[in-house]
């Protein structure tokens, strides 16, 4: 009988310890998330290489000399879906003026992304961040998120949330070389 009580006490102690550790970690993560490597305006944009849906590699630093509209998005994100047609239309207008859109899909199966791209007839590069490494490197927590990178590679603006067509135009104008 004493053996059962001792085992129960040990199990309860282990469970309590694990739960306490989980609560401490959650509190730590929430209180420090803003200070963890979040890329902000004025910083140089961290370089990365991602593959697009056609298997071509895109390295951010290879766009030096162009303004880059770097957008993080997901197919499930309704605000992302609403802003995509605006981005597509303005890309057609600004791509010959030295502005590039790199739309980084975060962690979704290629099938879903392809279906979304076909549905919206998107013509700008769609990059795959399968493990959300780039999203985490940039400190992006909410989608959609857009960073404007000037022709020298410096982040000049970070915008979270849905963008209107007018706002996207204004942003593209600001990064034109």
Short mmCIF file of N, CA and C in Angstrom, two decimals:
data_model
loop_
_atom_site.label_atom_id
_atom_site.label_comp_id
_atom_site.label_asym_id
_atom_site.label_seq_id
_atom_site.Cartn_x
_atom_site.Cartn_y
_atom_site.Cartn_z
N UNK A 1 0.83 -1.19 0.00
CA UNK A 1 0.00 0.00 0.00
C UNK A 1 0.87 1.25 0.00
N UNK A 2 1.93 1.28 0.79
CA UNK A 2 2.83 2.43 0.85
C UNK A 2 3.52 2.62 -0.50
N UNK A 3 3.76 1.52 -1.20
CA UNK A 3 4.41 1.57 -2.51
C UNK A 3 3.52 2.30 -3.52
N UNK A 4 2.21 2.07 -3.48
CA UNK A 4 1.26 2.74 -4.37
C UNK A 4 1.23 4.25 -4.10
N UNK A 5 1.21 4.60 -2.82
CA UNK A 5 1.18 6.01 -2.45
C UNK A 5 2.46 6.72 -2.91
N UNK A 6 3.59 6.02 -2.76
CA UNK A 6 4.86 6.61 -3.15
C UNK A 6 4.89 6.83 -4.67
N UNK A 7 4.41 5.85 -5.45
CA UNK A 7 4.36 5.98 -6.91
C UNK A 7 3.44 7.13 -7.32
N UNK A 8 2.29 7.23 -6.69
CA UNK A 8 1.34 8.30 -6.98
C UNK A 8 1.96 9.66 -6.69
N UNK A 9 2.67 9.78 -5.58
CA UNK A 9 3.34 11.02 -5.22
C UNK A 9 4.40 11.40 -6.27
N UNK A 10 5.15 10.41 -6.72
CA UNK A 10 6.18 10.67 -7.74
C UNK A 10 5.53 11.12 -9.04
N UNK A 11 4.47 10.46 -9.48
CA UNK A 11 3.78 10.83 -10.72
C UNK A 11 3.21 12.25 -10.61
N UNK A 12 2.58 12.55 -9.50
CA UNK A 12 2.03 13.88 -9.30
C UNK A 12 3.13 14.95 -9.29
N UNK A 13 4.24 14.66 -8.69
CA UNK A 13 5.36 15.59 -8.64
C UNK A 13 5.91 15.84 -10.04
N UNK A 14 6.05 14.80 -10.84
CA UNK A 14 6.55 14.93 -12.21
C UNK A 14 5.57 15.77 -13.03
N UNK A 15 4.29 15.49 -12.94
CA UNK A 15 3.28 16.24 -13.69
C UNK A 15 3.30 17.71 -13.28
N UNK A 16 3.36 17.98 -11.99
CA UNK A 16 3.39 19.35 -11.50
C UNK A 16 4.65 20.08 -12.00
N UNK A 17 5.77 19.39 -12.01
CA UNK A 17 7.03 19.99 -12.49
C UNK A 17 6.94 20.33 -13.97
N UNK A 18 6.41 19.42 -14.79
CA UNK A 18 6.27 19.66 -16.22
C UNK A 18 5.32 20.82 -16.48
N UNK A 19 4.21 20.86 -15.77
CA UNK A 19 3.24 21.96 -15.95
C UNK A 19 3.86 23.30 -15.53
N UNK A 20 4.59 23.32 -14.46
CA UNK A 20 5.24 24.55 -14.01
C UNK A 20 6.25 25.02 -15.05
N UNK A 21 7.03 24.11 -15.58
CA UNK A 21 8.02 24.46 -16.61
C UNK A 21 7.32 25.02 -17.85
N UNK A 22 6.21 24.43 -18.25
CA UNK A 22 5.46 24.90 -19.42
C UNK A 22 4.93 26.32 -19.20
N UNK A 23 4.41 26.58 -18.01
CA UNK A 23 3.89 27.92 -17.71
C UNK A 23 5.03 28.94 -17.72
N UNK A 24 6.15 28.61 -17.11
CA UNK A 24 7.30 29.52 -17.08
C UNK A 24 7.79 29.80 -18.49
N UNK A 25 7.91 28.76 -19.32
CA UNK A 25 8.36 28.96 -20.71
C UNK A 25 7.38 29.85 -21.49
N UNK A 26 6.09 29.60 -21.34
CA UNK A 26 5.08 30.40 -22.04
C UNK A 26 5.16 31.86 -21.63
N UNK A 27 5.29 32.12 -20.36
CA UNK A 27 5.42 33.50 -19.89
C UNK A 27 6.69 34.14 -20.44
N UNK A 28 7.79 33.42 -20.39
CA UNK A 28 9.07 33.94 -20.92
C UNK A 28 8.94 34.25 -22.41
N UNK A 29 8.37 33.33 -23.18
CA UNK A 29 8.24 33.52 -24.63
C UNK A 29 7.36 34.72 -24.94
N UNK A 30 6.28 34.89 -24.21
CA UNK A 30 5.38 36.03 -24.46
C UNK A 30 6.01 37.36 -24.09
N UNK A 31 6.74 37.40 -23.00
CA UNK A 31 7.33 38.67 -22.56
C UNK A 31 8.56 39.06 -23.37
N UNK A 32 9.20 38.10 -24.02
CA UNK A 32 10.42 38.42 -24.77
C UNK A 32 10.23 38.37 -26.28
N UNK A 33 9.04 38.09 -26.76
CA UNK A 33 8.86 37.92 -28.21
C UNK A 33 9.18 39.19 -28.99
N UNK A 34 8.92 40.37 -28.44
CA UNK A 34 9.21 41.60 -29.15
C UNK A 34 10.70 41.90 -29.21
N UNK A 35 11.45 41.40 -28.25
CA UNK A 35 12.88 41.69 -28.24
C UNK A 35 13.68 40.65 -29.02
N UNK A 36 13.08 39.54 -29.38
CA UNK A 36 13.78 38.49 -30.11
C UNK A 36 13.89 38.83 -31.58
N UNK A 37 15.04 39.14 -32.03
CA UNK A 37 15.43 39.34 -33.44
C UNK A 37 14.31 39.78 -34.38
N UNK A 38 13.49 40.69 -33.94
CA UNK A 38 12.47 41.24 -34.82
C UNK A 38 13.12 42.30 -35.69
N UNK A 39 13.03 42.13 -37.00
CA UNK A 39 13.64 43.08 -37.92
C UNK A 39 12.78 44.34 -37.92
N UNK A 40 13.44 45.48 -37.77
CA UNK A 40 12.69 46.73 -37.74
C UNK A 40 13.26 47.72 -38.76
N UNK A 41 12.51 48.78 -38.99
CA UNK A 41 12.92 49.81 -39.94
C UNK A 41 14.28 50.36 -39.52
N UNK A 42 15.15 50.56 -40.50
CA UNK A 42 16.49 51.06 -40.26
C UNK A 42 17.55 49.98 -40.25
N UNK A 43 17.13 48.72 -40.05
CA UNK A 43 18.08 47.60 -40.04
C UNK A 43 18.32 47.09 -41.46
N UNK A 44 19.45 46.48 -41.67
CA UNK A 44 19.70 45.82 -42.95
C UNK A 44 18.82 44.56 -42.98
N UNK A 45 18.24 44.29 -44.12
CA UNK A 45 17.38 43.11 -44.27
C UNK A 45 18.26 41.85 -44.25
N UNK A 46 17.99 40.90 -43.36
CA UNK A 46 18.77 39.67 -43.36
C UNK A 46 18.63 38.94 -44.70
N UNK A 47 19.76 38.48 -45.22
CA UNK A 47 19.76 37.80 -46.50
C UNK A 47 19.20 36.38 -46.34
N UNK A 48 18.59 35.88 -47.37
CA UNK A 48 18.06 34.52 -47.38
C UNK A 48 18.00 34.01 -48.80
N UNK A 49 17.88 32.70 -48.92
CA UNK A 49 17.66 32.06 -50.22
C UNK A 49 16.44 31.16 -50.05
N UNK A 50 15.44 31.37 -50.90
CA UNK A 50 14.25 30.51 -50.91
C UNK A 50 13.95 30.11 -52.34
N UNK A 51 13.29 28.98 -52.46
CA UNK A 51 12.89 28.47 -53.77
C UNK A 51 11.46 28.92 -54.07
N UNK A 52 11.21 29.22 -55.35
CA UNK A 52 9.84 29.57 -55.75
C UNK A 52 9.10 28.31 -56.20
N UNK A 53 7.88 28.47 -56.66
CA UNK A 53 7.05 27.32 -57.03
C UNK A 53 7.55 26.62 -58.29
N UNK A 54 8.42 27.29 -59.06
CA UNK A 54 8.98 26.68 -60.27
C UNK A 54 10.35 26.05 -60.01
N UNK A 55 10.81 26.08 -58.76
CA UNK A 55 12.10 25.49 -58.43
C UNK A 55 13.28 26.44 -58.58
N UNK A 56 13.02 27.71 -58.91
CA UNK A 56 14.10 28.70 -59.03
C UNK A 56 14.44 29.26 -57.66
N UNK A 57 15.73 29.50 -57.43
CA UNK A 57 16.15 30.06 -56.15
C UNK A 57 16.19 31.59 -56.24
N UNK A 58 15.76 32.21 -55.14
CA UNK A 58 15.77 33.67 -55.04
C UNK A 58 16.56 34.04 -53.79
N UNK A 59 17.60 34.84 -53.98
CA UNK A 59 18.39 35.34 -52.86
C UNK A 59 18.10 36.83 -52.73
N UNK A 60 17.72 37.25 -51.54
CA UNK A 60 17.34 38.65 -51.35
C UNK A 60 18.44 39.60 -51.80
N UNK A 61 19.69 39.28 -51.47
CA UNK A 61 20.79 40.19 -51.81
C UNK A 61 20.99 40.34 -53.32
N UNK A 62 20.47 39.41 -54.11
CA UNK A 62 20.60 39.52 -55.57
C UNK A 62 19.66 40.60 -56.14
N UNK A 63 18.78 41.12 -55.31
CA UNK A 63 17.87 42.19 -55.74
C UNK A 63 18.40 43.58 -55.38
N UNK A 64 19.66 43.62 -54.96
CA UNK A 64 20.28 44.91 -54.64
C UNK A 64 20.16 45.83 -55.85
N UNK A 65 19.80 47.07 -55.61
CA UNK A 65 19.58 48.01 -56.70
C UNK A 65 18.10 48.14 -57.06
N UNK A 66 17.29 47.21 -56.52
CA UNK A 66 15.85 47.26 -56.71
C UNK A 66 15.18 47.44 -55.35
N UNK A 67 14.00 48.00 -55.37
CA UNK A 67 13.20 48.04 -54.15
C UNK A 67 12.47 46.71 -54.04
N UNK A 68 12.41 46.15 -52.84
CA UNK A 68 11.74 44.85 -52.64
C UNK A 68 10.57 45.02 -51.67
N UNK A 69 9.41 44.57 -52.13
CA UNK A 69 8.18 44.52 -51.36
C UNK A 69 8.11 43.08 -50.86
N UNK A 70 8.56 42.84 -49.62
CA UNK A 70 8.67 41.49 -49.06
C UNK A 70 7.44 41.22 -48.22
N UNK A 71 6.60 40.28 -48.70
CA UNK A 71 5.31 40.03 -48.08
C UNK A 71 5.25 38.59 -47.56
N UNK A 72 4.88 38.43 -46.28
CA UNK A 72 4.69 37.11 -45.67
C UNK A 72 3.19 36.85 -45.61
N UNK A 73 2.77 35.65 -46.05
CA UNK A 73 1.34 35.39 -46.17
C UNK A 73 1.03 33.90 -46.06
N UNK A 74 -0.29 33.59 -45.96
CA UNK A 74 -0.77 32.21 -45.95
C UNK A 74 -2.07 32.12 -46.72
N UNK A 75 -2.35 30.95 -47.28
CA UNK A 75 -3.57 30.78 -48.08
C UNK A 75 -4.82 30.87 -47.21
N UNK A 76 -4.72 30.53 -45.95
CA UNK A 76 -5.85 30.52 -45.02
C UNK A 76 -6.16 31.92 -44.51
N UNK A 77 -5.27 32.87 -44.76
CA UNK A 77 -5.37 34.23 -44.21
C UNK A 77 -6.24 35.09 -45.14
N UNK A 78 -7.44 35.42 -44.70
CA UNK A 78 -8.37 36.21 -45.53
C UNK A 78 -7.83 37.60 -45.87
N UNK A 79 -7.22 38.33 -44.92
CA UNK A 79 -6.63 39.62 -45.31
C UNK A 79 -5.54 39.46 -46.37
N UNK A 80 -4.77 38.37 -46.28
CA UNK A 80 -3.73 38.10 -47.28
C UNK A 80 -4.39 37.92 -48.65
N UNK A 81 -5.46 37.16 -48.68
CA UNK A 81 -6.15 36.89 -49.93
C UNK A 81 -6.73 38.17 -50.54
N UNK A 82 -7.26 39.05 -49.69
CA UNK A 82 -7.84 40.28 -50.20
C UNK A 82 -6.79 41.23 -50.78
N UNK A 83 -5.57 41.24 -50.24
CA UNK A 83 -4.57 42.17 -50.74
C UNK A 83 -3.80 41.63 -51.95
N UNK A 84 -3.84 40.33 -52.19
CA UNK A 84 -3.08 39.73 -53.30
C UNK A 84 -3.45 40.30 -54.68
N UNK A 85 -4.72 40.48 -55.02
CA UNK A 85 -5.04 41.07 -56.34
C UNK A 85 -4.46 42.48 -56.51
N UNK A 86 -4.45 43.27 -55.44
CA UNK A 86 -3.85 44.62 -55.50
C UNK A 86 -2.35 44.50 -55.76
N UNK A 87 -1.71 43.60 -55.03
CA UNK A 87 -0.27 43.40 -55.22
C UNK A 87 0.02 42.97 -56.65
N UNK A 88 -0.81 42.06 -57.17
CA UNK A 88 -0.61 41.54 -58.51
C UNK A 88 -0.72 42.65 -59.56
N UNK A 89 -1.77 43.46 -59.45
CA UNK A 89 -1.98 44.55 -60.41
C UNK A 89 -0.84 45.56 -60.35
N UNK A 90 -0.42 45.92 -59.15
CA UNK A 90 0.63 46.93 -59.01
C UNK A 90 2.00 46.37 -59.38
N UNK A 91 2.19 45.08 -59.19
CA UNK A 91 3.45 44.46 -59.62
C UNK A 91 3.64 44.63 -61.12
N UNK A 92 2.56 44.40 -61.86
CA UNK A 92 2.62 44.55 -63.31
C UNK A 92 3.03 45.97 -63.70
N UNK A 93 2.61 46.93 -62.92
CA UNK A 93 2.91 48.33 -63.19
C UNK A 93 4.33 48.72 -62.74
N UNK A 94 4.78 48.20 -61.61
CA UNK A 94 6.03 48.65 -61.00
C UNK A 94 7.25 47.77 -61.30
N UNK A 95 7.05 46.56 -61.82
CA UNK A 95 8.21 45.68 -62.03
C UNK A 95 9.22 46.27 -63.01
N UNK A 96 8.76 47.03 -64.00
CA UNK A 96 9.67 47.66 -64.95
C UNK A 96 10.24 48.97 -64.41
N UNK A 97 9.84 49.35 -63.20
CA UNK A 97 10.36 50.57 -62.57
C UNK A 97 11.33 50.24 -61.44
N UNK A 98 11.76 48.96 -61.37
CA UNK A 98 12.76 48.57 -60.38
C UNK A 98 12.21 48.14 -59.04
N UNK A 99 10.92 47.74 -59.00
CA UNK A 99 10.32 47.26 -57.75
C UNK A 99 9.96 45.79 -57.93
N UNK A 100 10.37 44.98 -56.99
CA UNK A 100 10.12 43.53 -57.05
C UNK A 100 9.25 43.13 -55.86
N UNK A 101 8.32 42.22 -56.09
CA UNK A 101 7.56 41.62 -54.99
C UNK A 101 8.10 40.22 -54.76
N UNK A 102 8.40 39.92 -53.52
CA UNK A 102 8.72 38.55 -53.10
C UNK A 102 7.68 38.18 -52.06
N UNK A 103 6.78 37.28 -52.43
CA UNK A 103 5.70 36.87 -51.53
C UNK A 103 6.10 35.53 -50.91
N UNK A 104 6.33 35.54 -49.61
CA UNK A 104 6.82 34.36 -48.90
C UNK A 104 5.65 33.65 -48.23
N UNK A 105 5.32 32.46 -48.75
CA UNK A 105 4.28 31.65 -48.12
C UNK A 105 4.92 30.91 -46.96
N UNK A 106 4.24 30.90 -45.83
CA UNK A 106 4.84 30.33 -44.62
C UNK A 106 4.23 28.98 -44.24
N UNK A 107 5.00 27.93 -44.51
CA UNK A 107 4.74 26.61 -44.00
C UNK A 107 3.57 25.84 -44.55
N UNK A 108 3.13 26.11 -45.76
CA UNK A 108 1.97 25.40 -46.28
C UNK A 108 2.38 24.42 -47.39
N UNK A 109 1.56 23.39 -47.60
CA UNK A 109 1.86 22.44 -48.67
C UNK A 109 1.83 23.11 -50.05
N UNK A 110 2.73 22.70 -50.90
CA UNK A 110 2.85 23.30 -52.23
C UNK A 110 1.55 23.20 -53.02
N UNK A 111 0.81 22.12 -52.84
CA UNK A 111 -0.45 21.94 -53.55
C UNK A 111 -1.41 23.09 -53.24
N UNK A 112 -1.56 23.44 -51.96
CA UNK A 112 -2.47 24.53 -51.58
C UNK A 112 -2.00 25.86 -52.13
N UNK A 113 -0.70 26.08 -52.09
CA UNK A 113 -0.15 27.35 -52.57
C UNK A 113 -0.37 27.47 -54.08
N UNK A 114 -0.09 26.38 -54.82
CA UNK A 114 -0.30 26.40 -56.27
C UNK A 114 -1.76 26.67 -56.62
N UNK A 115 -2.66 26.03 -55.89
CA UNK A 115 -4.09 26.23 -56.13
C UNK A 115 -4.47 27.70 -55.91
N UNK A 116 -3.95 28.31 -54.85
CA UNK A 116 -4.21 29.71 -54.53
C UNK A 116 -3.66 30.62 -55.64
N UNK A 117 -2.43 30.35 -56.07
CA UNK A 117 -1.78 31.16 -57.11
C UNK A 117 -2.57 31.09 -58.41
N UNK A 118 -3.03 29.90 -58.77
CA UNK A 118 -3.82 29.74 -60.00
C UNK A 118 -5.16 30.46 -59.87
N UNK A 119 -5.79 30.34 -58.73
CA UNK A 119 -7.10 30.98 -58.51
C UNK A 119 -7.01 32.50 -58.70
N UNK A 120 -5.89 33.09 -58.24
CA UNK A 120 -5.74 34.55 -58.29
C UNK A 120 -4.85 35.01 -59.45
N UNK A 121 -4.38 34.06 -60.26
CA UNK A 121 -3.55 34.36 -61.44
C UNK A 121 -2.37 35.27 -61.07
N UNK A 122 -1.65 34.89 -60.01
CA UNK A 122 -0.54 35.72 -59.52
C UNK A 122 0.68 35.56 -60.42
N UNK A 123 1.35 36.68 -60.72
CA UNK A 123 2.48 36.65 -61.65
C UNK A 123 3.82 36.97 -60.97
N UNK A 124 3.82 37.41 -59.72
CA UNK A 124 5.07 37.71 -59.04
C UNK A 124 5.60 36.44 -58.35
N UNK A 125 6.89 36.43 -57.99
CA UNK A 125 7.48 35.24 -57.37
C UNK A 125 6.83 34.88 -56.03
N UNK A 126 6.45 33.62 -55.91
CA UNK A 126 5.90 33.08 -54.66
C UNK A 126 6.97 32.15 -54.10
N UNK A 127 7.52 32.51 -52.95
CA UNK A 127 8.61 31.74 -52.35
C UNK A 127 8.06 30.85 -51.24
N UNK A 128 8.72 29.70 -51.07
CA UNK A 128 8.26 28.70 -50.09
C UNK A 128 9.16 28.71 -48.86
N UNK A 129 8.60 29.09 -47.73
CA UNK A 129 9.30 29.05 -46.44
C UNK A 129 8.70 27.88 -45.66
N UNK A 130 9.05 26.67 -46.09
CA UNK A 130 8.41 25.45 -45.58
C UNK A 130 8.45 25.32 -44.06
N UNK A 131 9.59 25.64 -43.47
CA UNK A 131 9.75 25.46 -42.02
C UNK A 131 9.61 26.76 -41.24
N UNK A 132 9.17 27.81 -41.91
CA UNK A 132 8.98 29.13 -41.30
C UNK A 132 10.29 29.72 -40.77
N UNK A 133 11.42 29.29 -41.35
CA UNK A 133 12.72 29.78 -40.90
C UNK A 133 12.89 31.27 -41.18
N UNK A 134 12.48 31.70 -42.37
CA UNK A 134 12.65 33.11 -42.75
C UNK A 134 11.66 33.97 -41.96
N UNK A 135 10.46 33.47 -41.83
CA UNK A 135 9.45 34.17 -41.02
C UNK A 135 9.99 34.41 -39.61
N UNK A 136 10.58 33.39 -39.01
CA UNK A 136 11.13 33.52 -37.66
C UNK A 136 12.36 34.42 -37.64
N UNK A 137 13.20 34.33 -38.68
CA UNK A 137 14.40 35.16 -38.75
C UNK A 137 14.01 36.64 -38.79
N UNK A 138 12.91 36.96 -39.45
CA UNK A 138 12.44 38.34 -39.55
C UNK A 138 11.58 38.75 -38.36
N UNK A 139 11.24 37.80 -37.49
CA UNK A 139 10.42 38.12 -36.33
C UNK A 139 8.98 38.41 -36.67
N UNK A 140 8.47 37.77 -37.72
CA UNK A 140 7.08 37.96 -38.13
C UNK A 140 6.20 37.02 -37.32
N UNK A 141 5.17 37.60 -36.69
CA UNK A 141 4.25 36.79 -35.88
C UNK A 141 2.83 36.82 -36.44
N UNK A 142 2.44 37.92 -37.07
CA UNK A 142 1.09 38.07 -37.59
C UNK A 142 1.12 38.19 -39.10
N UNK A 143 0.13 37.58 -39.75
CA UNK A 143 0.03 37.67 -41.21
C UNK A 143 -1.21 38.48 -41.57
N UNK A 144 -1.16 39.17 -42.68
CA UNK A 144 0.00 39.41 -43.53
C UNK A 144 0.96 40.40 -42.88
N UNK A 145 2.22 40.29 -43.28
CA UNK A 145 3.25 41.23 -42.84
C UNK A 145 4.07 41.61 -44.06
N UNK A 146 4.36 42.89 -44.20
CA UNK A 146 5.11 43.37 -45.35
C UNK A 146 6.27 44.22 -44.88
N UNK A 147 7.44 43.96 -45.45
CA UNK A 147 8.62 44.76 -45.17
C UNK A 147 9.05 45.40 -46.48
N UNK A 148 9.37 46.68 -46.43
CA UNK A 148 9.88 47.38 -47.59
C UNK A 148 11.39 47.46 -47.47
N UNK A 149 12.07 46.95 -48.51
CA UNK A 149 13.53 46.94 -48.52
C UNK A 149 13.97 47.88 -49.64
N UNK A 150 14.78 48.87 -49.28
CA UNK A 150 15.21 49.84 -50.29
C UNK A 150 16.30 49.24 -51.19
N UNK A 151 16.68 49.92 -52.26
CA UNK A 151 17.66 49.37 -53.20
C UNK A 151 19.02 49.05 -52.57
N UNK A 152 19.34 49.62 -51.41
CA UNK A 152 20.61 49.31 -50.73
C UNK A 152 20.48 48.13 -49.78
N UNK A 153 19.28 47.59 -49.61
CA UNK A 153 19.08 46.43 -48.74
C UNK A 153 18.66 46.77 -47.33
N UNK A 154 18.26 48.01 -47.08
CA UNK A 154 17.84 48.42 -45.74
C UNK A 154 16.31 48.38 -45.66
N UNK A 155 15.82 47.87 -44.52
CA UNK A 155 14.38 47.85 -44.27
C UNK A 155 13.95 49.27 -43.93
N UNK A 156 13.01 49.80 -44.71
CA UNK A 156 12.56 51.17 -44.43
C UNK A 156 11.18 51.22 -43.79
N UNK A 157 10.46 50.09 -43.84
CA UNK A 157 9.13 50.07 -43.22
C UNK A 157 8.72 48.62 -42.96
N UNK A 158 8.05 48.41 -41.84
CA UNK A 158 7.46 47.12 -41.50
C UNK A 158 5.98 47.37 -41.24
N UNK A 159 5.14 46.65 -41.94
CA UNK A 159 3.69 46.86 -41.84
C UNK A 159 3.01 45.51 -41.61
N UNK A 160 2.27 45.40 -40.51
CA UNK A 160 1.48 44.19 -40.26
C UNK A 160 0.03 44.50 -40.54
N UNK A 161 -0.67 43.53 -41.12
CA UNK A 161 -2.09 43.70 -41.39
C UNK A 161 -2.35 43.92 -42.87
N UNK A 162 -3.64 43.93 -43.19
CA UNK A 162 -4.09 44.04 -44.58
C UNK A 162 -3.78 45.42 -45.16
N UNK A 163 -3.38 45.42 -46.42
CA UNK A 163 -3.05 46.66 -47.12
C UNK A 163 -4.10 46.95 -48.19
N UNK A 164 -4.41 48.22 -48.36
CA UNK A 164 -5.30 48.64 -49.44
C UNK A 164 -4.47 48.84 -50.70
N UNK A 165 -5.15 48.97 -51.82
CA UNK A 165 -4.44 49.19 -53.08
C UNK A 165 -3.68 50.52 -53.03
N UNK A 166 -4.29 51.53 -52.46
CA UNK A 166 -3.63 52.83 -52.35
C UNK A 166 -2.39 52.76 -51.48
N UNK A 167 -2.47 52.03 -50.39
CA UNK A 167 -1.32 51.88 -49.47
C UNK A 167 -0.19 51.13 -50.17
N UNK A 168 -0.54 50.07 -50.92
CA UNK A 168 0.49 49.30 -51.63
C UNK A 168 1.17 50.19 -52.68
N UNK A 169 0.40 50.99 -53.39
CA UNK A 169 0.98 51.91 -54.39
C UNK A 169 1.96 52.87 -53.70
N UNK A 170 1.50 53.44 -52.60
CA UNK A 170 2.34 54.38 -51.84
C UNK A 170 3.64 53.70 -51.40
N UNK A 171 3.54 52.46 -50.93
CA UNK A 171 4.71 51.73 -50.47
C UNK A 171 5.67 51.44 -51.63
N UNK A 172 5.13 51.06 -52.77
CA UNK A 172 5.97 50.76 -53.93
C UNK A 172 6.67 52.02 -54.44
N UNK A 173 5.95 53.13 -54.40
CA UNK A 173 6.57 54.41 -54.79
C UNK A 173 7.76 54.74 -53.90
N UNK A 174 7.63 54.40 -52.61
CA UNK A 174 8.68 54.76 -51.65
C UNK A 174 9.96 53.94 -51.81
N UNK A 175 9.89 52.80 -52.50
CA UNK A 175 11.09 51.97 -52.68
C UNK A 175 11.59 51.93 -54.12
N UNK A 176 10.96 52.73 -54.97
CA UNK A 176 11.43 52.81 -56.35
C UNK A 176 12.85 53.37 -56.37
N UNK A 177 13.74 52.74 -57.15
CA UNK A 177 15.12 53.27 -57.23
C UNK A 177 15.15 54.62 -57.93
#
